[in-house]
Amino acid sequence: MKELSFLSIGAGSRGNAYARAISTSTPARIAAVAEPDPYKRRIFGEKYIWGEHNSPNPSQEFESWTEWIDYETKRRSEPDSESKSESGVDGILICTLDETHITILTALSSSNLLDLHVLCEKPLALSLSDCLSVYSTRKHSNTIFSIGHVLRYSPHNLLLRRLVREQKVIGDIVSVEHTEPVGFWHFAHSYVRGNWRRETESGDGSLLTKSCHDVDFLLWLIEAPCYTNFTTTDTTSINGSGTAEYATTTTIDDDESTKPSLKLRSIFSTGHLTQFTPHRKPPAAGSATNCTSCPIERECIYSAIRIYRDNHLYQGKTGWPLKIVCPDIEDYADPKAAEDYLLSTLKEDYDVEEGEGAKGNTLTAEEIADRTWYGRCVWESDNDVCDDQVVVLSWDTIPPPPFNSNSNPNPATQRRKAQANKSPPGITATLHMIAPTESQCTRRGRIYGTSGEITYNSSQITIYTFSTKQTRIIDVPKQSPEEEEAHGGGDYGLARGFVGAVDAVVNKGWGVERAQREFVGCDLEEVVRSHGVVFAAEESRRGEGVVKWEGWWRGMLGTAGI
């Protein structure tokens, strides 16, 4: 049995999340890291690869992913090279900034490294054409490919889907309402001051970078085949007290032929940037563009000093988001030194207009967009992504249920039959991504069924049954704090699924298709299609129209030559 090993490209928050999950909950190991920041690279390596008191060898650390590709290409092509004695990794984790995913995936292809298994953080790419390019290149690759759609893998959501789809506790799904409450200060951190504050070149924004896995969650919940995931506790029942009971048996429900199928019919979206705009700036803030010089900083709910210093540094919290602002903040043992370092970072600012340069820091628009500004006034930032967006999805049921009528139907019945044939029954779903919320990424929703309804949040599932008029509340069993904080266990579920699939292929002789389906739960085609729905929603938002999915998607595939 080979011990599986992986390279992490990127040593930021997502790289650490997957490395931690793989190292602590699977038999595999992280064998190498490619990261340009020497501090992040060293800390990552000490945690997961070479240890705190050792030095890395040449096969374990790289200053860039291109350096690793050069190393790996040489290792494979030169039998007598020093690196040939080192065993290569089985796969890679792509945990870099969104815009680099396509560059890395393309480079792997052009370097003949398509034999490596891949876990790529979401989104797959920032344009549909790039997503389709990945699919075209990798669809015949005999390797596992997984994407960071972590909502599919949390114990809470697996239980929710099992109750709805397999146990049908509320009958057939009629409609789903799903909300992604980003959190008022979290949105300011990531989508006003941070890396994801600007629309992509194709005009896509926060729906892609923040909520593409919420769109994927709805597709998975409603229409995807019910393949039970091997990597989580599988069979669930609800006892009389409403407590979830878990067993360890495994079932694979791959007979979808006898079940009604769904066809995605239409997509509509609308959204706005409403909260973080110049016209909402309090007059008392005057001309201040930075929290460290703002006269009303103490009163502002979006004060960077309040968010990062008062609510995190002063509370002894040096992880996310403080570590994003100051990656090496933990190196400052002296509290005063740490505070000075943080405030000096928050003071960094820029002048927009050329010629003035009063602060001596006039920058071009490109220079401003290329970096983060965590002390910048939220009403004076260069953000342009939606902070409030709604997506509406509609499916047809294919084939429609038979229409029951007597042998001599009356005219009213005839009309109803004609209407049913014209407009078959279906399902609707809405996603609401909203920034100004108390909750931070603790999704909530309601599922309406033919015989009951379900409400859910991150910790409870409540079932109401029409026939009995009774309510059951199911408390999802708590995980370890570490797993709970990692997207409700989704990071760990995703990592275990990916490693499990690779292990099945490498050590158990499984075919890739079977391992992909049973451990990852979806294939690359489904990943790309899920992204396609996001891009269609953004086209709808920009064009203020409805996208008819089937023709639209067929056209996109045709344009890409697929």
Coordinates of C-alpha atoms in Angstrom, one line a residue, residues 1-561:
M1 CA 0.0 0.0 0.0
K2 CA 1.6 3.2 -1.2
E3 CA 1.6 6.2 1.2
L4 CA 0.0 8.9 -0.9
S5 CA 1.7 12.3 -1.0
F6 CA 0.6 15.7 -2.3
L7 CA 2.1 19.1 -3.2
S8 CA 0.3 22.2 -2.0
I9 CA 0.6 25.1 -4.4
G10 CA -0.1 27.9 -2.0
A11 CA 0.4 28.2 1.7
G12 CA -2.4 30.6 2.5
S13 CA -5.6 30.0 4.4
R14 CA -7.0 27.5 1.9
G15 CA -3.7 25.7 1.5
N16 CA -3.4 25.3 5.3
A17 CA -7.1 24.2 5.6
Y18 CA -6.6 21.3 3.2
A19 CA -3.2 20.4 4.4
R20 CA -4.5 20.2 8.0
A21 CA -7.4 18.1 7.0
I22 CA -5.3 15.7 4.9
S23 CA -2.6 15.4 7.6
T24 CA -4.9 14.8 10.5
S25 CA -7.8 12.8 9.0
T26 CA -6.3 10.7 6.2
P27 CA -3.3 8.3 5.8
A28 CA -1.8 10.6 3.2
R29 CA 0.8 13.3 3.7
I30 CA 1.8 16.7 2.4
A31 CA 5.2 16.2 0.8
A32 CA 6.0 19.6 -0.7
V33 CA 4.9 23.2 -0.9
A34 CA 5.2 25.9 -3.6
E35 CA 4.8 29.4 -2.1
P36 CA 6.5 32.7 -3.0
D37 CA 6.2 34.2 0.5
P38 CA 9.1 32.8 2.5
Y39 CA 7.4 33.3 5.8
K40 CA 4.2 31.4 4.8
R41 CA 6.4 28.7 3.1
R42 CA 8.5 28.2 6.2
I43 CA 5.5 28.1 8.6
F44 CA 3.6 25.7 6.3
G45 CA 6.6 23.4 5.9
E46 CA 7.3 23.2 9.6
K47 CA 3.7 22.3 10.3
Y48 CA 3.1 19.7 7.7
I49 CA 6.3 18.7 5.9
W50 CA 9.8 18.9 7.4
G51 CA 9.0 19.7 11.0
E52 CA 10.0 22.6 13.3
H53 CA 13.6 21.6 13.9
N54 CA 14.6 20.3 10.5
S55 CA 15.6 21.9 7.2
P56 CA 13.7 21.2 3.9
N57 CA 15.4 19.1 1.2
P58 CA 15.2 20.3 -2.4
S59 CA 12.1 18.2 -3.2
Q60 CA 10.0 19.7 -0.4
E61 CA 9.9 23.5 -1.0
F62 CA 9.7 25.7 -4.0
E63 CA 9.4 29.4 -4.4
S64 CA 6.8 29.1 -7.1
W65 CA 4.7 26.5 -8.9
T66 CA 6.7 27.1 -12.0
E67 CA 9.9 26.1 -10.1
W68 CA 8.2 22.9 -9.1
I69 CA 7.1 22.1 -12.6
D70 CA 10.7 22.6 -13.8
Y71 CA 11.9 20.3 -11.0
E72 CA 9.3 17.6 -11.7
T73 CA 9.8 17.7 -15.4
K74 CA 13.6 17.3 -14.9
R75 CA 13.1 14.6 -12.4
R76 CA 11.0 12.6 -14.9
S77 CA 13.2 13.2 -17.9
E78 CA 16.7 12.7 -16.6
P79 CA 17.3 9.3 -15.1
D80 CA 20.7 10.2 -13.7
S81 CA 19.6 13.5 -12.1
E82 CA 19.8 13.9 -8.3
S83 CA 16.1 14.4 -8.1
K84 CA 15.3 11.1 -9.9
S85 CA 15.9 9.3 -6.6
E86 CA 13.1 11.3 -5.0
S87 CA 9.6 9.9 -5.5
G88 CA 7.2 12.3 -7.1
V89 CA 3.9 13.3 -5.6
D90 CA 0.6 11.6 -6.4
G91 CA -1.3 14.8 -6.8
I92 CA -1.5 18.6 -6.2
L93 CA -3.7 21.0 -4.2
I94 CA -4.2 24.3 -6.1
C95 CA -4.8 26.8 -3.3
T96 CA -3.7 30.1 -5.0
L97 CA -5.6 33.2 -5.9
D98 CA -8.5 32.6 -8.2
E99 CA -7.0 34.1 -11.3
T100 CA -4.0 31.7 -11.2
H101 CA -6.0 28.5 -11.3
I102 CA -6.4 28.3 -15.0
T103 CA -2.7 29.3 -15.5
I104 CA -1.6 26.4 -13.3
L105 CA -4.0 23.9 -14.9
T106 CA -2.9 24.9 -18.4
A107 CA 0.8 24.6 -17.4
L108 CA 0.2 21.1 -16.1
S109 CA -1.2 20.1 -19.4
S110 CA 1.5 21.6 -21.5
S111 CA 4.1 20.0 -19.3
N112 CA 2.7 16.6 -19.7
L113 CA 1.8 16.3 -16.0
L114 CA -1.8 15.3 -16.6
D115 CA -1.2 12.1 -14.7
L116 CA -1.4 14.0 -11.4
H117 CA -4.6 14.0 -9.4
V118 CA -5.9 17.5 -8.7
L119 CA -7.9 19.2 -5.9
C120 CA -8.5 22.8 -7.1
E121 CA -9.9 25.5 -4.8
K122 CA -13.1 27.1 -6.1
P123 CA -13.8 28.8 -8.5
L124 CA -12.3 26.6 -11.2
A125 CA -11.6 29.7 -13.4
L126 CA -12.8 33.3 -13.8
S127 CA -14.4 32.8 -17.2
L128 CA -16.6 30.2 -18.7
S129 CA -14.3 29.8 -21.7
D130 CA -11.4 28.9 -19.3
C131 CA -13.7 26.4 -17.4
L132 CA -14.6 24.8 -20.7
S133 CA -10.9 24.7 -21.7
V134 CA -10.1 22.8 -18.5
Y135 CA -12.9 20.3 -19.3
S136 CA -11.7 19.9 -22.9
T137 CA -8.2 19.2 -21.7
R138 CA -8.8 17.0 -18.8
K139 CA -12.0 15.1 -19.7
H140 CA -10.1 12.1 -21.0
S141 CA -7.4 12.3 -18.2
N142 CA -7.3 9.2 -16.2
T143 CA -7.0 11.0 -12.9
I144 CA -9.2 12.2 -10.0
F145 CA -10.3 15.9 -10.2
S146 CA -12.0 17.6 -7.3
I147 CA -13.1 21.2 -6.7
G148 CA -13.5 23.2 -3.5
H149 CA -17.3 23.0 -3.4
V150 CA -17.1 22.2 0.3
L151 CA -20.9 22.5 1.0
R152 CA -21.4 19.1 -0.5
Y153 CA -19.3 17.4 2.1
S154 CA -20.3 18.8 5.5
P155 CA -22.1 16.2 7.8
H156 CA -25.0 18.7 8.1
N157 CA -25.7 19.0 4.4
L158 CA -25.2 15.3 3.8
L159 CA -27.8 14.6 6.4
L160 CA -30.1 17.2 5.0
R161 CA -29.8 15.8 1.5
R162 CA -30.4 12.2 2.8
L163 CA -33.6 13.3 4.6
V164 CA -34.9 15.1 1.5
R165 CA -33.8 13.0 -1.4
E166 CA -33.5 9.4 0.0
Q167 CA -35.9 9.3 2.9
K168 CA -38.3 11.8 1.4
V169 CA -39.4 13.1 4.8
I170 CA -41.4 15.9 3.1
G171 CA -42.4 14.1 -0.1
D172 CA -41.2 15.5 -3.4
I173 CA -39.3 18.8 -3.5
V174 CA -41.5 21.7 -4.7
S175 CA -39.2 24.7 -3.9
V176 CA -36.1 25.7 -2.0
E177 CA -35.1 29.0 -0.5
H178 CA -31.4 29.2 0.4
T179 CA -29.6 32.2 2.0
E180 CA -25.9 32.9 2.2
P181 CA -25.5 35.6 4.9
V182 CA -22.0 36.8 4.3
G183 CA -21.7 39.0 7.5
F184 CA -21.4 42.8 7.6
W185 CA -17.8 43.0 8.5
H186 CA -16.7 39.8 6.7
F187 CA -18.0 41.3 3.4
A188 CA -16.1 44.5 4.1
H189 CA -12.9 42.5 4.8
S190 CA -13.0 40.2 1.7
Y191 CA -15.2 42.0 -0.9
V192 CA -14.6 45.7 -0.2
R193 CA -11.0 45.9 1.0
G194 CA -9.7 42.4 0.1
N195 CA -8.8 40.2 -2.9
W196 CA -12.3 39.7 -4.2
R197 CA -13.6 43.3 -4.3
R198 CA -13.4 43.7 -8.1
E199 CA -15.4 42.1 -10.9
T200 CA -13.5 39.8 -13.2
E201 CA -12.6 40.7 -16.8
S202 CA -15.8 38.8 -17.9
G203 CA -17.9 40.9 -15.5
D204 CA -18.5 38.3 -12.9
G205 CA -18.2 39.2 -9.2
S206 CA -19.1 38.0 -5.7
L207 CA -21.6 35.3 -6.9
L208 CA -18.6 33.5 -8.6
T209 CA -16.0 34.2 -5.9
K210 CA -18.2 33.8 -2.8
S211 CA -21.3 31.9 -3.7
C212 CA -20.5 29.6 -6.5
H213 CA -20.6 26.7 -4.1
D214 CA -24.0 27.8 -2.9
V215 CA -25.2 27.5 -6.5
D216 CA -23.5 24.1 -6.6
F217 CA -25.2 23.2 -3.3
L218 CA -28.7 23.8 -4.9
L219 CA -27.8 21.8 -8.0
W220 CA -26.5 19.0 -5.8
L221 CA -29.4 19.1 -3.4
I222 CA -32.1 19.1 -6.1
E223 CA -30.9 17.3 -9.2
A224 CA -27.6 15.5 -8.8
P225 CA -27.7 11.6 -8.6
C226 CA -27.8 10.3 -5.0
Y227 CA -24.4 8.7 -4.7
T228 CA -23.7 8.1 -1.0
N229 CA -20.2 9.3 -0.1
F230 CA -17.9 6.6 1.2
T231 CA -15.8 9.1 3.2
T232 CA -18.5 10.1 5.6
T233 CA -20.9 8.3 8.0
D234 CA -23.4 6.9 5.6
T235 CA -26.7 5.7 6.9
T236 CA -28.7 8.0 9.1
S237 CA -32.0 7.5 10.9
I238 CA -34.0 9.7 13.2
N239 CA -35.2 8.3 16.5
G240 CA -38.3 9.3 18.4
S241 CA -36.6 12.1 20.2
G242 CA -35.5 13.8 17.0
T243 CA -31.8 12.9 17.5
A244 CA -29.7 11.9 14.5
E245 CA -28.4 8.3 14.8
Y246 CA -25.5 7.3 12.6
A247 CA -24.5 3.9 11.4
T248 CA -21.5 2.9 9.4
T249 CA -23.0 0.9 6.6
T250 CA -22.5 2.0 3.0
T251 CA -25.1 2.2 0.2
I252 CA -24.7 3.4 -3.3
D253 CA -28.0 4.4 -4.9
D254 CA -27.0 4.4 -8.6
D255 CA -30.3 3.3 -10.0
E256 CA -31.7 6.6 -11.1
S257 CA -33.5 5.2 -14.1
T258 CA -36.7 4.6 -12.2
K259 CA -36.9 8.1 -10.7
P260 CA -38.2 11.3 -12.4
S261 CA -35.4 13.3 -13.9
L262 CA -35.1 17.1 -13.9
K263 CA -34.1 19.4 -16.7
L264 CA -32.8 22.8 -15.7
R265 CA -35.1 25.2 -17.6
S266 CA -34.2 28.8 -16.8
I267 CA -32.0 31.1 -14.7
F268 CA -32.7 34.6 -13.6
S269 CA -30.6 36.9 -11.4
T270 CA -30.7 40.4 -10.1
G271 CA -28.3 42.2 -7.7
H272 CA -26.8 45.5 -6.7
L273 CA -23.9 47.1 -4.9
T274 CA -26.0 49.0 -2.4
Q275 CA -24.1 49.2 0.9
F276 CA -20.5 50.1 0.2
T277 CA -20.9 53.1 -2.1
P278 CA -19.7 56.7 -1.8
H279 CA -23.2 58.2 -1.3
R280 CA -23.5 56.2 1.9
K281 CA -20.4 57.7 3.5
P282 CA -21.3 59.6 6.7
P283 CA -20.9 63.4 6.2
A284 CA -19.0 63.6 9.5
A285 CA -16.2 61.4 8.0
G286 CA -15.3 64.3 5.7
S287 CA -12.5 63.7 3.3
A288 CA -10.9 60.8 5.2
T289 CA -10.1 57.8 3.1
N290 CA -8.5 55.7 5.8
C291 CA -9.7 54.5 9.2
T292 CA -6.6 55.5 11.0
S293 CA -7.2 59.2 10.2
C294 CA -11.0 59.2 10.2
P295 CA -12.7 61.6 12.8
I296 CA -15.6 59.1 13.3
E297 CA -13.5 55.9 13.4
R298 CA -14.7 55.1 16.9
E299 CA -18.3 55.3 15.8
C300 CA -18.1 53.4 12.6
I301 CA -19.2 49.7 12.4
Y302 CA -16.7 49.1 9.6
S303 CA -13.7 50.6 11.4
A304 CA -10.7 48.5 10.4
I305 CA -9.1 49.3 13.8
R306 CA -12.2 48.0 15.6
I307 CA -12.4 44.9 13.4
Y308 CA -8.8 43.8 13.4
R309 CA -7.3 45.3 16.6
D310 CA -10.2 45.5 19.1
N311 CA -12.2 42.4 18.1
H312 CA -9.2 40.2 17.2
L313 CA -5.7 41.2 18.3
Y314 CA -6.9 42.5 21.7
Q315 CA -8.9 39.2 22.1
G316 CA -5.8 37.1 21.4
K317 CA -7.2 36.0 18.0
T318 CA -4.4 35.9 15.6
G319 CA -5.9 33.6 12.9
W320 CA -8.2 34.6 10.1
P321 CA -8.8 37.5 9.3
L322 CA -6.0 39.1 11.2
K323 CA -3.5 36.7 9.7
I324 CA -4.7 37.8 6.2
V325 CA -3.9 41.4 7.0
C326 CA -0.5 40.7 8.7
P327 CA 0.6 37.1 7.8
D328 CA 3.4 37.1 10.3
I329 CA 1.5 38.7 13.2
E330 CA 2.2 35.6 15.4
D331 CA 5.9 36.4 15.3
Y332 CA 5.3 39.5 17.4
A333 CA 5.3 38.2 21.0
D334 CA 5.2 41.7 22.5
P335 CA 1.6 43.0 22.3
K336 CA 2.6 46.6 21.7
A337 CA 4.9 45.6 18.9
A338 CA 2.1 43.5 17.3
E339 CA -0.3 46.5 17.6
D340 CA 2.2 48.9 16.0
Y341 CA 2.8 46.5 13.2
L342 CA -1.0 46.1 12.6
L343 CA -1.6 49.8 12.7
S344 CA 1.3 50.5 10.3
T345 CA -0.3 48.1 7.8
L346 CA -3.8 49.6 8.2
K347 CA -2.3 53.1 7.5
E348 CA -1.3 52.1 4.0
D349 CA -3.4 54.2 1.6
Y350 CA -3.3 55.7 -1.8
D351 CA -4.3 58.8 -3.8
V352 CA -6.5 58.2 -6.7
E353 CA -6.0 61.4 -8.7
E354 CA -2.7 62.0 -10.4
G355 CA -0.9 65.3 -9.9
E356 CA -1.9 65.8 -6.2
G357 CA 0.1 63.2 -4.4
A358 CA -0.3 64.9 -1.1
K359 CA 0.6 61.7 0.7
G360 CA 3.3 60.9 -1.7
N361 CA 1.5 57.6 -2.6
T362 CA -0.3 58.3 -5.9
L363 CA -0.8 55.0 -7.7
T364 CA -2.2 53.9 -11.0
A365 CA -5.6 52.1 -11.1
E366 CA -3.8 48.9 -11.9
E367 CA -1.5 49.2 -9.0
I368 CA -4.4 49.9 -6.7
A369 CA -6.4 46.9 -8.0
D370 CA -3.4 44.5 -7.6
R371 CA -3.2 44.6 -3.9
T372 CA -5.4 44.8 -0.7
W373 CA -6.1 47.9 1.4
Y374 CA -7.5 46.7 4.7
G375 CA -7.4 50.1 6.4
R376 CA -9.2 51.9 3.5
C377 CA -12.6 53.5 4.1
V378 CA -15.3 51.1 2.9
W379 CA -17.1 54.1 1.2
E380 CA -13.9 55.2 -0.6
S381 CA -12.7 51.8 -1.9
D382 CA -12.5 50.7 -5.5
N383 CA -14.9 47.7 -5.0
D384 CA -17.6 47.0 -7.6
V385 CA -19.1 43.6 -6.7
C386 CA -22.7 43.1 -5.6
D387 CA -23.4 43.0 -1.9
D388 CA -27.0 41.9 -2.5
Q389 CA -27.9 39.3 -5.2
V390 CA -30.7 36.9 -5.8
V391 CA -30.6 33.9 -8.2
V392 CA -33.8 32.1 -9.3
L393 CA -33.5 28.6 -10.8
S394 CA -36.3 26.6 -12.4
W395 CA -36.5 23.0 -13.4
D396 CA -38.9 20.9 -15.5
T397 CA -39.8 17.4 -14.4
I398 CA -39.1 15.0 -17.2
P399 CA -41.2 13.1 -18.0
P400 CA -44.2 14.7 -16.3
P401 CA -46.4 12.5 -14.1
P402 CA -49.4 10.9 -16.0
F403 CA -52.6 13.0 -16.0
N404 CA -55.4 11.0 -14.3
S405 CA -58.9 11.6 -15.8
N406 CA -62.1 9.6 -16.3
S407 CA -63.1 8.1 -19.6
N408 CA -65.3 11.0 -20.4
P409 CA -63.5 14.1 -19.2
N410 CA -65.4 17.3 -19.0
P411 CA -64.1 20.5 -20.7
A412 CA -62.5 21.8 -17.5
T413 CA -60.5 18.5 -17.2
Q414 CA -59.5 18.7 -20.8
R415 CA -58.1 22.2 -20.3
R416 CA -56.2 21.1 -17.2
K417 CA -54.7 18.2 -19.2
A418 CA -53.7 20.5 -22.0
Q419 CA -52.1 22.9 -19.6
A420 CA -50.2 20.1 -17.8
N421 CA -48.8 18.9 -21.1
K422 CA -47.8 22.4 -22.1
S423 CA -46.2 23.3 -18.7
P424 CA -45.0 20.2 -16.9
P425 CA -44.5 20.3 -13.2
G426 CA -41.2 21.3 -11.9
I427 CA -39.1 22.8 -9.1
T428 CA -37.9 26.3 -8.3
A429 CA -35.0 27.4 -6.1
T430 CA -33.7 30.8 -5.0
L431 CA -30.3 31.8 -3.6
H432 CA -30.0 35.1 -1.8
M433 CA -26.4 36.3 -1.2
I434 CA -26.6 39.2 1.2
A435 CA -23.8 41.2 2.9
P436 CA -25.3 43.3 5.8
T437 CA -26.1 40.4 8.2
E438 CA -25.3 39.5 11.8
S439 CA -24.7 35.8 10.8
Q440 CA -21.4 35.1 9.1
C441 CA -21.6 32.4 6.4
T442 CA -24.0 30.3 8.5
R443 CA -26.3 29.3 5.7
R444 CA -30.0 28.9 6.3
G445 CA -33.0 28.0 4.2
R446 CA -36.4 26.4 3.8
I447 CA -37.4 23.4 1.6
Y448 CA -41.0 23.0 0.6
G449 CA -42.3 19.6 -0.2
T450 CA -45.5 17.9 -1.2
S451 CA -46.1 16.5 2.3
G452 CA -44.1 18.9 4.6
E453 CA -41.4 21.4 4.8
I454 CA -37.9 21.7 6.3
T455 CA -36.1 24.7 7.7
Y456 CA -32.3 24.4 8.2
N457 CA -29.4 26.4 9.5
S458 CA -25.8 25.4 10.4
S459 CA -26.8 23.4 13.4
Q460 CA -30.4 22.3 13.2
I461 CA -32.8 20.8 10.8
T462 CA -36.5 21.2 11.5
I463 CA -39.2 19.0 9.8
Y464 CA -42.9 19.8 9.8
T465 CA -45.2 17.1 8.4
F466 CA -48.6 18.2 7.0
S467 CA -50.4 14.9 7.8
T468 CA -49.5 14.9 11.5
K469 CA -49.0 18.6 12.1
Q470 CA -46.0 17.6 14.1
T471 CA -42.5 19.2 14.2
R472 CA -39.3 17.4 14.7
I473 CA -36.1 19.3 15.5
I474 CA -32.8 17.4 14.6
D475 CA -29.7 18.7 16.3
V476 CA -26.8 17.6 14.1
P477 CA -24.1 16.1 16.3
K478 CA -21.2 18.3 17.0
Q479 CA -17.8 17.7 15.5
S480 CA -14.5 18.7 16.9
P481 CA -14.0 22.5 17.1
E482 CA -11.3 22.3 14.4
E483 CA -13.6 20.5 11.9
E484 CA -16.6 22.6 12.8
E485 CA -14.8 25.8 12.0
A486 CA -13.7 24.4 8.6
H487 CA -16.9 25.1 6.7
G488 CA -18.9 22.9 9.1
G489 CA -16.7 20.0 8.4
G490 CA -16.9 20.5 4.7
D491 CA -13.1 21.0 4.3
Y492 CA -12.4 17.7 6.0
G493 CA -15.1 15.9 4.0
L494 CA -13.8 17.2 0.8
A495 CA -10.2 16.3 1.7
R496 CA -11.1 12.8 2.8
G497 CA -13.2 12.3 -0.3
F498 CA -10.3 13.4 -2.6
V499 CA -7.7 11.3 -0.8
G500 CA -10.1 8.3 -0.7
A501 CA -10.6 8.5 -4.4
V502 CA -6.9 8.7 -5.2
D503 CA -6.2 5.8 -2.8
A504 CA -8.9 3.7 -4.5
V505 CA -7.2 4.3 -7.9
V506 CA -3.6 4.0 -6.7
N507 CA -3.8 1.2 -4.1
K508 CA -7.0 -0.7 -4.8
G509 CA -7.1 -0.8 -8.6
W510 CA -10.4 1.0 -9.0
G511 CA -11.3 2.7 -12.2
V512 CA -11.2 6.5 -12.1
E513 CA -14.9 6.9 -13.0
R514 CA -16.0 4.7 -10.1
A515 CA -13.7 6.3 -7.6
Q516 CA -14.6 9.8 -8.7
R517 CA -18.3 9.0 -8.3
E518 CA -18.2 7.2 -5.0
F519 CA -15.7 9.3 -3.1
V520 CA -15.8 12.7 -4.7
G521 CA -19.5 12.5 -5.6
C522 CA -19.3 14.2 -9.0
D523 CA -17.1 14.4 -12.1
L524 CA -15.4 17.2 -14.0
E525 CA -18.4 17.6 -16.3
E526 CA -20.7 18.3 -13.3
V527 CA -18.1 20.8 -11.9
V528 CA -17.9 22.7 -15.1
R529 CA -21.7 22.7 -15.6
S530 CA -22.1 24.0 -12.0
H531 CA -19.8 26.9 -12.9
G532 CA -21.8 27.4 -16.1
V533 CA -24.9 28.1 -14.1
V534 CA -23.1 30.8 -12.2
F535 CA -21.9 32.5 -15.4
A536 CA -25.4 32.2 -16.8
A537 CA -26.8 33.9 -13.7
E538 CA -24.3 36.7 -14.1
E539 CA -25.2 37.1 -17.7
S540 CA -28.9 37.4 -16.6
R541 CA -28.0 40.0 -14.0
R542 CA -26.0 42.1 -16.4
G543 CA -28.5 41.8 -19.2
E544 CA -31.6 42.0 -17.0
G545 CA -33.1 39.0 -18.7
V546 CA -33.9 35.3 -18.3
V547 CA -31.4 32.7 -19.6
K548 CA -33.0 29.6 -21.1
W549 CA -30.5 27.1 -20.0
E550 CA -30.6 24.3 -22.5
G551 CA -30.1 26.4 -25.6
W552 CA -27.6 28.7 -23.8
W553 CA -25.5 25.8 -22.6
R554 CA -25.6 24.0 -25.9
G555 CA -24.4 27.1 -27.6
M556 CA -21.5 27.6 -25.1
L557 CA -20.4 24.0 -25.6
G558 CA -20.5 24.4 -29.3
T559 CA -18.5 27.6 -29.3
A560 CA -15.9 25.8 -27.2
G561 CA -15.8 22.9 -29.7

